[in-house]
Coordinates of C-alpha atoms and ligand atoms in Angstrom, one line a residue:
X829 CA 91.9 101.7 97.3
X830 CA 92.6 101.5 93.6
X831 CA 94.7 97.9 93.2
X832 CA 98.0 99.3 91.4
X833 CA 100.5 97.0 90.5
X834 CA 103.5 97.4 88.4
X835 CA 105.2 95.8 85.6
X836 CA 107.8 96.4 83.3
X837 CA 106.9 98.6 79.8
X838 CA 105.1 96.5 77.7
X839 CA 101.7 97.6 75.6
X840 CA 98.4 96.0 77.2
X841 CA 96.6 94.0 74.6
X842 CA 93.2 95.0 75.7
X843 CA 91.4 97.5 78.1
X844 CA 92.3 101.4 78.4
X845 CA 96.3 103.1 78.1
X846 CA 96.9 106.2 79.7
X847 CA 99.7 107.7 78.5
X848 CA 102.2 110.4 80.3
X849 CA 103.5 112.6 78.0
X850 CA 106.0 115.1 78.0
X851 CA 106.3 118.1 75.9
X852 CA 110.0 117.4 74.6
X853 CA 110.6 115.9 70.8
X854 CA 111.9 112.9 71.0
X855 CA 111.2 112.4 74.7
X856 CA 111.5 108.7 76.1
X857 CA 107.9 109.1 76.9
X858 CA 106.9 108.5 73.8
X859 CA 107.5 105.0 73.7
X860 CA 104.6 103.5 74.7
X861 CA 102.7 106.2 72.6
X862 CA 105.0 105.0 69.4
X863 CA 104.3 101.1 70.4
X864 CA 100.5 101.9 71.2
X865 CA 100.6 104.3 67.2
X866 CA 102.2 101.1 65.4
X867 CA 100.1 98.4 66.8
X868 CA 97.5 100.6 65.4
X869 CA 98.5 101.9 62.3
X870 CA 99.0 105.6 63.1
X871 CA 95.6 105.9 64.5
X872 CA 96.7 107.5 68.4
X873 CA 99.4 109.9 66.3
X874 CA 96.5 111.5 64.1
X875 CA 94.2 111.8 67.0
X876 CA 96.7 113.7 68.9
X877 CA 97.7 116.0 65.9
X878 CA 93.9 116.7 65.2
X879 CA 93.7 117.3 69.1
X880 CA 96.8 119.2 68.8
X881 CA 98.3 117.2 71.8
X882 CA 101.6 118.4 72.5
X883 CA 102.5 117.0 75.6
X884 CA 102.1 120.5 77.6
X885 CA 101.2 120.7 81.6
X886 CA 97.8 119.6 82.3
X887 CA 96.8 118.5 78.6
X888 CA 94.0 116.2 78.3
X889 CA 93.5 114.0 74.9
X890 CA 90.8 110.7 74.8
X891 CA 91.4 108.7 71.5
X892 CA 88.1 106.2 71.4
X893 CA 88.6 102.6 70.3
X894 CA 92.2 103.3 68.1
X895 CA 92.4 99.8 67.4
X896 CA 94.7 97.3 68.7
X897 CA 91.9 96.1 71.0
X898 CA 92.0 98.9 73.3
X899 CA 89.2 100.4 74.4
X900 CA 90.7 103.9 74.7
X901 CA 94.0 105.5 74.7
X902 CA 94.2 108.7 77.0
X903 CA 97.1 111.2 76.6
X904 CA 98.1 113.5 79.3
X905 CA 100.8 116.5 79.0
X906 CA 103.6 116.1 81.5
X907 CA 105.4 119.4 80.2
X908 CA 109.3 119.6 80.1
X909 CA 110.5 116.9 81.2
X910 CA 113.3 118.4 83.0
X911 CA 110.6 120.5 84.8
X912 CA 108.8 117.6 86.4
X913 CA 108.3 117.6 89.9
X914 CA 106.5 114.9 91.8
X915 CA 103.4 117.2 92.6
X916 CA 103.2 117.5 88.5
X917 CA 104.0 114.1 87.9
X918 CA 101.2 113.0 90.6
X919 CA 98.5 115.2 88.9
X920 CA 99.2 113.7 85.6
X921 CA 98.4 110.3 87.3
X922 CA 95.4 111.9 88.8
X923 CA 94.0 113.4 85.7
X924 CA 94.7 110.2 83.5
X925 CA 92.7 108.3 85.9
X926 CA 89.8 110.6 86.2
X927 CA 90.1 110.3 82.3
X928 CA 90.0 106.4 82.2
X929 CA 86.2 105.9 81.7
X930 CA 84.3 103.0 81.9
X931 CA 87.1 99.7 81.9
X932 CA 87.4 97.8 85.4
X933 CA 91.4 97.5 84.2
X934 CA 93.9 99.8 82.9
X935 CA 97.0 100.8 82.1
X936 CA 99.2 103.6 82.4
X937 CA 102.6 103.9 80.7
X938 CA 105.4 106.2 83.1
X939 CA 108.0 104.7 80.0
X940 CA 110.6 107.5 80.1
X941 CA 110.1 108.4 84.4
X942 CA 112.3 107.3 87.0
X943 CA 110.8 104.1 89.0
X944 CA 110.3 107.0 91.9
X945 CA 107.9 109.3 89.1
X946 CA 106.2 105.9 88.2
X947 CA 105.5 105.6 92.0
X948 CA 104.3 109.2 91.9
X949 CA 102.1 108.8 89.2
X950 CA 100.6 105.9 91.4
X951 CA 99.9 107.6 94.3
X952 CA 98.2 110.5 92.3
X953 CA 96.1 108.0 90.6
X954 CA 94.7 106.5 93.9
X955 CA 94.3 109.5 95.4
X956 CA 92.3 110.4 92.7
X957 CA 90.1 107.6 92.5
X958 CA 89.3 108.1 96.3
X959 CA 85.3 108.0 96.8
X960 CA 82.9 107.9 99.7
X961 CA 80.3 105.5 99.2
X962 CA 79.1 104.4 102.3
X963 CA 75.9 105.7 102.1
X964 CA 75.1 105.5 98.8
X965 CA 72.5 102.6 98.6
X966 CA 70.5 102.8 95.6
X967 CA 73.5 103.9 92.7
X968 CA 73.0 102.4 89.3
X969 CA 76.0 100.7 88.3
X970 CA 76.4 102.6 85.5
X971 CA 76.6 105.4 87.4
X972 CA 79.6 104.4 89.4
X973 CA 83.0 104.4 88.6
X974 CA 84.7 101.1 87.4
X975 CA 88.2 101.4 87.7
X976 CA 89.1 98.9 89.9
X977 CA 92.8 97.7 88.9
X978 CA 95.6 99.6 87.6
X979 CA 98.8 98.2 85.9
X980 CA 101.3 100.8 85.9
X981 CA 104.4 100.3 83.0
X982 CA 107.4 101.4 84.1
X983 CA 111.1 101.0 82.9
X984 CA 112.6 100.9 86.6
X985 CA 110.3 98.0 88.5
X986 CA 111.8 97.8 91.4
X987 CA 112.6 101.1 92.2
X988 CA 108.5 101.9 91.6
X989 CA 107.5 99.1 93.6
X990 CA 109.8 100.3 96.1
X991 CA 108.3 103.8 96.5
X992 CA 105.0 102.8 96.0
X993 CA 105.2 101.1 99.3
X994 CA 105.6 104.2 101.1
X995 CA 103.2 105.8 98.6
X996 CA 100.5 103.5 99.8
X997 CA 100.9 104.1 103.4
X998 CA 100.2 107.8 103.0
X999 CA 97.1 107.2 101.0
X1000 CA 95.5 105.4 103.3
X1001 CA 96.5 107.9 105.8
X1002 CA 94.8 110.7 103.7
X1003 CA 91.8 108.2 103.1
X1004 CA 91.2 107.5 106.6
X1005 CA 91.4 111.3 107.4
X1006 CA 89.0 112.1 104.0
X1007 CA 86.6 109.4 105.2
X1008 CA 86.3 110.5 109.0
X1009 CA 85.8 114.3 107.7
X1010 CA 82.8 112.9 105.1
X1011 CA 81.1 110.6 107.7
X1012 CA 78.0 113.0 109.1
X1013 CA 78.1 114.5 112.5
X1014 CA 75.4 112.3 113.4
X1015 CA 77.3 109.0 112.9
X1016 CA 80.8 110.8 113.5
X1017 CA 80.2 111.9 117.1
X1018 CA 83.7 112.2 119.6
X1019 CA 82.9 109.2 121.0
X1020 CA 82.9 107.4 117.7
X1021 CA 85.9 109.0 116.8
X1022 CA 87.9 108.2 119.3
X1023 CA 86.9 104.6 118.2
X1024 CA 88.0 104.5 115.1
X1025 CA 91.5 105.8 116.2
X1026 CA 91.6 102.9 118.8
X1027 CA 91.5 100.5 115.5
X1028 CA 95.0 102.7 114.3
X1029 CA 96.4 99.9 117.2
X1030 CA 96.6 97.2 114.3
X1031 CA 98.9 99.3 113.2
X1032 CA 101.1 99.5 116.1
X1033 CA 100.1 103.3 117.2
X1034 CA 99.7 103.7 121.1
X1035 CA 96.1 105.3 121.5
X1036 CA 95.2 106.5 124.8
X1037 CA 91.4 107.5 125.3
X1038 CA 90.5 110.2 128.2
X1039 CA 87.0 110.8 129.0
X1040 CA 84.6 113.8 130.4
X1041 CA 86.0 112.6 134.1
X1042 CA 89.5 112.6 133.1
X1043 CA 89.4 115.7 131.4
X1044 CA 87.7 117.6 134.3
X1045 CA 89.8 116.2 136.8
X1046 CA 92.7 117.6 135.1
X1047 CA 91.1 120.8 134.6
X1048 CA 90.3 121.1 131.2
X1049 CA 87.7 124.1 131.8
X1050 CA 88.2 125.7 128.0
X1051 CA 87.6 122.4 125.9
X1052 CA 85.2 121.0 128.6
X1053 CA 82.7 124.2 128.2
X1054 CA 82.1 124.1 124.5
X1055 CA 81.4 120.3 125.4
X1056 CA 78.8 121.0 128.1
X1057 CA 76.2 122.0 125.2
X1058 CA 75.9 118.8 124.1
X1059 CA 74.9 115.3 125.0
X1060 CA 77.5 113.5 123.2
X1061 CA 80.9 113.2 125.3
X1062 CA 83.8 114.7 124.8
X1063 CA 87.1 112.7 124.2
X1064 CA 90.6 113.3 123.7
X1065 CA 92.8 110.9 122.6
X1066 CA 96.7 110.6 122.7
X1067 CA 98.3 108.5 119.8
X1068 CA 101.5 107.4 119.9
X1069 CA 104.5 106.4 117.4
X1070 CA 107.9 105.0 118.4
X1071 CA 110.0 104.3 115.1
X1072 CA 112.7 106.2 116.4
X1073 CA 114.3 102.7 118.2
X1074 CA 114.9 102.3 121.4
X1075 CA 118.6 104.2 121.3
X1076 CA 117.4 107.0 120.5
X1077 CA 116.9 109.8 122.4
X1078 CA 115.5 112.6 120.6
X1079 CA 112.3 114.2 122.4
X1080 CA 108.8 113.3 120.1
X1081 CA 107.5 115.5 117.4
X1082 CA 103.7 116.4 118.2
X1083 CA 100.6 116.8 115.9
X1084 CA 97.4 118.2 117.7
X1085 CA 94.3 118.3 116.1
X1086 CA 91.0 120.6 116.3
X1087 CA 88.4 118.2 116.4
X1088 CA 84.7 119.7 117.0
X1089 CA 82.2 116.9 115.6
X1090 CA 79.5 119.6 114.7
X1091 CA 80.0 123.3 114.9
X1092 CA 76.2 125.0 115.1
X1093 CA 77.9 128.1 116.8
X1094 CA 76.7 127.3 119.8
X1095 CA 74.8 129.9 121.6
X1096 CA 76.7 132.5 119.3
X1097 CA 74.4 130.3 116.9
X1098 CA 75.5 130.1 113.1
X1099 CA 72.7 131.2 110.1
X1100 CA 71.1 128.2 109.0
X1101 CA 72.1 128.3 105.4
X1102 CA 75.3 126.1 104.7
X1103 CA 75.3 124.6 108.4
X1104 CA 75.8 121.4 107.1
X1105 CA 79.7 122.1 105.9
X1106 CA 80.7 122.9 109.7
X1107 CA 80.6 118.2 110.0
X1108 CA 83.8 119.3 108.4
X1109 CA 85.1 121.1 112.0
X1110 CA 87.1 118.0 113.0
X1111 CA 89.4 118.3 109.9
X1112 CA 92.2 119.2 111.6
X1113 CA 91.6 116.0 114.0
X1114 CA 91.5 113.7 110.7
X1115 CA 94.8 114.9 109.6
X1116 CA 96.2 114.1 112.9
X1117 CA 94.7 111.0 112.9
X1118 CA 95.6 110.2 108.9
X1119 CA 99.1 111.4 109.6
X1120 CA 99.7 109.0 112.5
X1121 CA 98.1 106.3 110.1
X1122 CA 100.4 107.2 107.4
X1123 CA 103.5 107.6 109.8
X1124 CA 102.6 104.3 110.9
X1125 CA 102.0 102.6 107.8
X1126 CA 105.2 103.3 106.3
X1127 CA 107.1 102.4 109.5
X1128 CA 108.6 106.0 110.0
X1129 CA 111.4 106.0 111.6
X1130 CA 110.6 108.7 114.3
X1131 CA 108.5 109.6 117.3
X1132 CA 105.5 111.1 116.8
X1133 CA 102.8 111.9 119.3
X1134 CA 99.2 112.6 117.9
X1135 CA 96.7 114.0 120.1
X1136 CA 92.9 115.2 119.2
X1137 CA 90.3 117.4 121.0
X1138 CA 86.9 116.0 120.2
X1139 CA 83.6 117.8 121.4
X1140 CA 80.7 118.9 119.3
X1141 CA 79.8 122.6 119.9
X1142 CA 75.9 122.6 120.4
X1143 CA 73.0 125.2 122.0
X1144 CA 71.5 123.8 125.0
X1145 CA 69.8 124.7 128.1
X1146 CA 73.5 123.5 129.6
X1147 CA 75.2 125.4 127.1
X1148 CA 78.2 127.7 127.8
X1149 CA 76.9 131.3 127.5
X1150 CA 78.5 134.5 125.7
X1151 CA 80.1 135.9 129.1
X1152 CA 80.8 133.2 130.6
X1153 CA 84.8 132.9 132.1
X1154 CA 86.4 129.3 132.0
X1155 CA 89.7 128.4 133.7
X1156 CA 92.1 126.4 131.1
X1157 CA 94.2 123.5 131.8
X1158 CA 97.2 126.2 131.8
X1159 CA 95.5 128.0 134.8
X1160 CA 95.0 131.1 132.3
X1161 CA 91.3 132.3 132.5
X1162 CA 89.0 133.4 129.3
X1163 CA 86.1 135.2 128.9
X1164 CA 83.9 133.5 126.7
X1165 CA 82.5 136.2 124.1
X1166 CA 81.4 134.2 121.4
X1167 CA 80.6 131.1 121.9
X1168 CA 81.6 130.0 118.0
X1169 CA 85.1 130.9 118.6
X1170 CA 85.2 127.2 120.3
X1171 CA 88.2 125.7 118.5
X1172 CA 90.4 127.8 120.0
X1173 CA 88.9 126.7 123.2
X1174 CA 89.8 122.9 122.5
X1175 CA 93.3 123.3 121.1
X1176 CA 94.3 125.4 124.3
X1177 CA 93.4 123.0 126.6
X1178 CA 95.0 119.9 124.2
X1179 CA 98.2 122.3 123.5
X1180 CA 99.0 122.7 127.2
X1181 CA 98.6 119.1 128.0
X1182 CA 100.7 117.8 125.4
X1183 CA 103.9 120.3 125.7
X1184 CA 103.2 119.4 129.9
X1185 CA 103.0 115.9 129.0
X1186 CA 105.6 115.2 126.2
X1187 CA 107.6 118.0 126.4
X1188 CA 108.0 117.7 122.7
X1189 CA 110.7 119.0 119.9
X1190 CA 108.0 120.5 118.6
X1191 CA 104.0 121.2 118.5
X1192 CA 102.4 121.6 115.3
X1193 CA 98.3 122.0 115.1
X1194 CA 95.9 121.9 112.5
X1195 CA 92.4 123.4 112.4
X1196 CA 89.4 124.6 110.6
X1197 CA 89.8 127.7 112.8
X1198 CA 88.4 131.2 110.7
X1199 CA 86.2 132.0 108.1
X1200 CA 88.8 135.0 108.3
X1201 CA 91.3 132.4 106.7
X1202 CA 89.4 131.7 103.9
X1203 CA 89.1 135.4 103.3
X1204 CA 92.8 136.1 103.5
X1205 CA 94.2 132.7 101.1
X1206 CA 91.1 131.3 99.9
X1207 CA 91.6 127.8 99.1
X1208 CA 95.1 127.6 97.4
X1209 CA 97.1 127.8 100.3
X1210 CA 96.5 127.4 103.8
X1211 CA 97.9 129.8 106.1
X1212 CA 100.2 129.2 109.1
X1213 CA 102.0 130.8 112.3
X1214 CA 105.0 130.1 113.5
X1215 CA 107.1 131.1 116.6
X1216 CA 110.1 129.5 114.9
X1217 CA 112.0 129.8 111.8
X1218 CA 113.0 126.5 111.1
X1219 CA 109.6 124.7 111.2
X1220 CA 108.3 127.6 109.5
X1221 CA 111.1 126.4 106.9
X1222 CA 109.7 123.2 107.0
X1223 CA 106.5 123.7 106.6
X1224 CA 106.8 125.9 103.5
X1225 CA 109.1 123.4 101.6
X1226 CA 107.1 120.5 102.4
X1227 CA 104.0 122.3 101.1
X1228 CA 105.8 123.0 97.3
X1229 CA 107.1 119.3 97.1
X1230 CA 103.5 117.8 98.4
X1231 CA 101.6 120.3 97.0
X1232 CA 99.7 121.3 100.0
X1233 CA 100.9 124.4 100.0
X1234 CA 101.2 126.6 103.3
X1235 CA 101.7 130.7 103.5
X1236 CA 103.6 132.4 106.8
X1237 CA 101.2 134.9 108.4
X1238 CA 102.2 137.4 111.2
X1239 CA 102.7 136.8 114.8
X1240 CA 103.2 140.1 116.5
X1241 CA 103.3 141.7 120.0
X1242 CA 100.2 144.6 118.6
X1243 CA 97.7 141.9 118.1
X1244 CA 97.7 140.6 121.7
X1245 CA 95.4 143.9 122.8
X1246 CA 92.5 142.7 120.9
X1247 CA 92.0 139.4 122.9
X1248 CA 92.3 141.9 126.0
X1249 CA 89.5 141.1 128.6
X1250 CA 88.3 143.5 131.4
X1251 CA 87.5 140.8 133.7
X1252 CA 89.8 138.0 132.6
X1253 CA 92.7 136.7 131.5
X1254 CA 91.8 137.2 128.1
X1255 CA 88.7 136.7 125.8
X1256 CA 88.3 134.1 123.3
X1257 CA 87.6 136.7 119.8
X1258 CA 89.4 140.1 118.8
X1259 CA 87.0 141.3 116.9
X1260 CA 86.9 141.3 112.8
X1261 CA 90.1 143.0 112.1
X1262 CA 92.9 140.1 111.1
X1263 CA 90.7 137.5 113.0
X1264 CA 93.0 134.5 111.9
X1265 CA 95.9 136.2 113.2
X1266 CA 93.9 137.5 116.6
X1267 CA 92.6 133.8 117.0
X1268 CA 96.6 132.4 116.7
X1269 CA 97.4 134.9 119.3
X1270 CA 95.3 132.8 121.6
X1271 CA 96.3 130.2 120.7
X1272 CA 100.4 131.0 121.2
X1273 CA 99.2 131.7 124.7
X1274 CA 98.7 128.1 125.2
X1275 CA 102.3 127.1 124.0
X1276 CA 104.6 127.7 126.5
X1277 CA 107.5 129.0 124.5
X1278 CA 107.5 125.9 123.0
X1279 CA 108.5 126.0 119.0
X1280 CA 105.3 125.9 117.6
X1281 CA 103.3 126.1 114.3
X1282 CA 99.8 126.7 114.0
X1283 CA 97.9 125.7 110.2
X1284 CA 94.5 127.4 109.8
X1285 CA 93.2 124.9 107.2
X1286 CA 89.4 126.5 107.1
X1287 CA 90.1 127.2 103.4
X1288 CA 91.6 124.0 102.5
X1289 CA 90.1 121.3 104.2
X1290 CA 87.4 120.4 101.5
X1291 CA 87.3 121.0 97.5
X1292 CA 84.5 122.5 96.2
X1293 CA 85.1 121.0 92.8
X1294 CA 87.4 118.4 91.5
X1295 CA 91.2 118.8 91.3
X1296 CA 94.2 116.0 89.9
X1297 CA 94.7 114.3 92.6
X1298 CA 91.8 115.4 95.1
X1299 CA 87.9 114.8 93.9
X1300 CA 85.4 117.0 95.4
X1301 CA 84.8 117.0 98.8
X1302 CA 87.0 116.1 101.9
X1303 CA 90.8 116.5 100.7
X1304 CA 92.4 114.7 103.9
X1305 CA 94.6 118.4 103.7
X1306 CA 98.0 118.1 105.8
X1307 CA 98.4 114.4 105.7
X1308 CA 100.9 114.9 102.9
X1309 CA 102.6 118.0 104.1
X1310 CA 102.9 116.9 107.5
X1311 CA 104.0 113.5 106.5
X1312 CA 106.6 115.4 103.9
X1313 CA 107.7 117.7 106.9
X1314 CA 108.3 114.9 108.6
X1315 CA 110.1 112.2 106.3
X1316 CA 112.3 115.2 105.0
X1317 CA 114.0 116.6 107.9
X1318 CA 113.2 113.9 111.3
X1319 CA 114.1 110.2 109.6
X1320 CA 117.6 110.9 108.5
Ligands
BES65 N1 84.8 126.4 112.5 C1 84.6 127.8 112.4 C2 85.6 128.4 111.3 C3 85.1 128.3 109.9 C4 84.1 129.1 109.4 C5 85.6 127.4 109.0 C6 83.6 129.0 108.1 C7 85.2 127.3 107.7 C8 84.2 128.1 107.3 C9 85.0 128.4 113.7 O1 84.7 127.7 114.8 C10 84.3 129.7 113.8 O2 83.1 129.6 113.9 N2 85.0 130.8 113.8 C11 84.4 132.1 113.8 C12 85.2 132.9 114.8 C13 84.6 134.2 115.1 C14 83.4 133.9 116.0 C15 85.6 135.0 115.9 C16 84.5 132.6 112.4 O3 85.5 132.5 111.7 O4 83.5 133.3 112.0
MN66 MN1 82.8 128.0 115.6
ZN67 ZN1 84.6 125.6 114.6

């Protein structure tokens, strides 16, 4: 994690200056850019004009050695400052950083921003600056990024200190959740991660850990089949927050993650070409797991259950076959048609337990669920379904003021006849027709009547080139939103 600290407006004497800029004349933003042009004669102001830096949305000037002993002044456009929300002011903190080049220490000037922006700006910069280096053993130093400390100059100290305390928390909830989606299925097998949420204790979480014998004794038929294929074993594990105090006596939110180690297919076997993404399967499990982290972190004060579905979906001389008919946890039987329709699978075993279980206000789940998802929203938006209005309120608000942003999709009585079996209760695909929707319809089966949301995040799980505040690869998608959805309407 980037080390930011803050201190009150004041141009460095040395190193790099990033500079957020808004687009108004006269804007208070401009102060540090008017102290930064004086100490060096003018140089940053003709620079900008010749780089005809206004100060708009998402524009990117680098001044080179201006004088003053800085090494390099960056400019980045904020837009109207009335206009500014924190996802724009975060991506200016993003970009500046990705700007910042080659010093080990910087600056960047939020002179004219509230102490809250300032902390915004923060956040975007460290989650920017995330990287996944754990196997990289033979880099050249000069091929890896310096940036180690950050000061950030604001007008409001405390105020930005204040936020960024919070603002922390969460990114180390997204890191955790980008790390354990870029480990390789190899190394990041269910019963590995189900380690690494035991460490989450430090933090005060609850983490319960069941087994292959737990889960069959219970009667986990659906998530125990796609597990049978493999020789790794199968875990789910149950975290658990209580922030809420011990007066209160509000029932617990729930998060429930899809967590499949390694996707091949299966049986229903995947082409060869681009296997290697499907590591990513357990996405929805490393936002549950981030989330709790973050939730954690930051002390919310609210009760959150987290639980995770961790198999890895493999071919096998044991493996489930196309045809075969499990019995869930719920006592509903499925006819297995394809066997890399698994996710569903786990999540309606997991689902069942936890509304049994908990009998919480609320389930929401995330998963890498269907290619058909990324087909419908491609990778702006992830798409969700909702048997409830309010958290499908929720949801969508959180995802504009987090930026993770999350589209309504259909629910409907007419989809329910394509997961119709002949011999079972129903059958695990509906065929290529609306497949996210048909695979959600399964998945409602599992609820209970329970209000529910489910978040297809096949499309937004990873970045396939950099953005502000996310560098390619694992985003840690739904940390934010979730932790938004949370802090905004379950903490007051
Ligand atoms: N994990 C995949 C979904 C996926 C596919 C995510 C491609 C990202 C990119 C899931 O388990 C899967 O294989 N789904 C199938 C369902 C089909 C067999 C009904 C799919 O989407 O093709
Ligand atoms: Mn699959
Ligand atoms: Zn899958």
């Amino acid at each position: 994690m980037l080390d930011i600290t803050f201190v009150k407006s004041a141009l460095p004497k040395s190193g790099a200056l990033a500079l957020l800029i808004a687009e108004d004349a006269n804007s208070p933003t401009r102060a540090a850019l008017d102290a930064a042009d004086a100490a060096t004669d003018g140089a940053i102001s003709r620079a900008l004009k010749v780089a005809e830096f206004t100060g708009k949305k998402g524009q990117l000037a680098t001044i080179l050695a201006p004088g003053a002993g800085l090494t390099r002044v960056v400019a980045v456009g904020l837009g109207k400052l009335a206009d500014a929300t924190v996802k724009s002011v975060e991506d200016a903190g993003g970009t500046a950083v990705a700007a910042l080049g080659r010093d080990a220490t910087a600056a960047l000037a939020t002179c004219g921003l509230t102490g809250a922006q300032a902390a915004s700006a923060a956040l975007g910069a460290a989650l920017r600056r995330y990287r996944f280096d754990r196997y990289r053993t033979k880099e050249k130093a000069e091929d890896k990024p310096k940036l180690v400390k950050l000061s950030v100059l604001t007008d409001e100290l405390a105020r930005a200190k204040a936020g960024w305390v919070d603002g922390r928390a969460v990114a180390e909830g997204v890191f955790l959740a980008r790390d354990l989606v870029s480990e390789p299925p190899n190394v990041l097998h269910p019963v590995e991660m189900a380690e690494r949420c035991k460490k989450l204790t430090a933090l005060g979480l609850k983490v319960e850990v069941l087994g292959p014998k737990d889960m069959l004794k219970l009667g986990f038929g659906a998530l125990m089949g796609v597990a049978q294929g493999s020789t790794a074993e199968p875990r789910m594990v149950v975290m658990t927050w209580n922030g809420a105090g011990p007066k209160s006596k509000a029932k617990p939110l729930a998060f429930i993650g899809k967590g499949v180690t390694f996707d091949t297919g299966g049986i229903s076997i995947k082409p060869a070409g681009g296997m290697e993404e499907m590591k990513f399967d357990m996405a929805g499990a490393g936002a549950v797991i981030g989330l709790m982290a973050a939730l954690a972190g930051r002390k919310a004060k609210v009760d959150v259950v987290g639980l995770v579905g961790l198999v890895e979906n493999m071919p096998s001389g044991n493996a489930q076959r196309p045809g075969d008919v499990v019995t869930s946890y719920s006592g509903q039987t499925i006819e297995v048609i394809n066997t890399d329709a698994e996710g569903r699978l786990v999540l309606a075993d997991v689902l069942w337990y936890c509304q049994q279980k908990f009998d919480p206000r609320f389930m929401v789940d995330l998963a890498t669920l269907t290619g058909a998802m990324i087909v419908a929203l491609g990778h702006e938006y992830a798409g969700f379904f909702a048997n409830d209005d309010a958290i499908s309120d929720q949801l969508h608000e959180a995802g504009k003021s987090s930026g993770e942003l999350a589209w309504r999709m259909p629910l409907s009585e007419g989809y329910e006849k394509a997961i119709k079996s002949d011999i079972a209760d129903m059958k695990n695909v509906g065929g290529r027709p609306a497949g996210a929707i048909t695979a959600a319809a399964f998945i409602q089966r599992f609820v209970n009547g329970k209000p529910w949301a489910h978040l297809d995040i096949a499309g937004t799980a990873w970045a396939y080139s950099d953005q502000p505040t996310v560098p390619k690869g694992a985003t840690g998608w739904g940390v934010r939103l979730l932790d938004r959805m949370v802090a905004d309407n379950f903490e007051k």
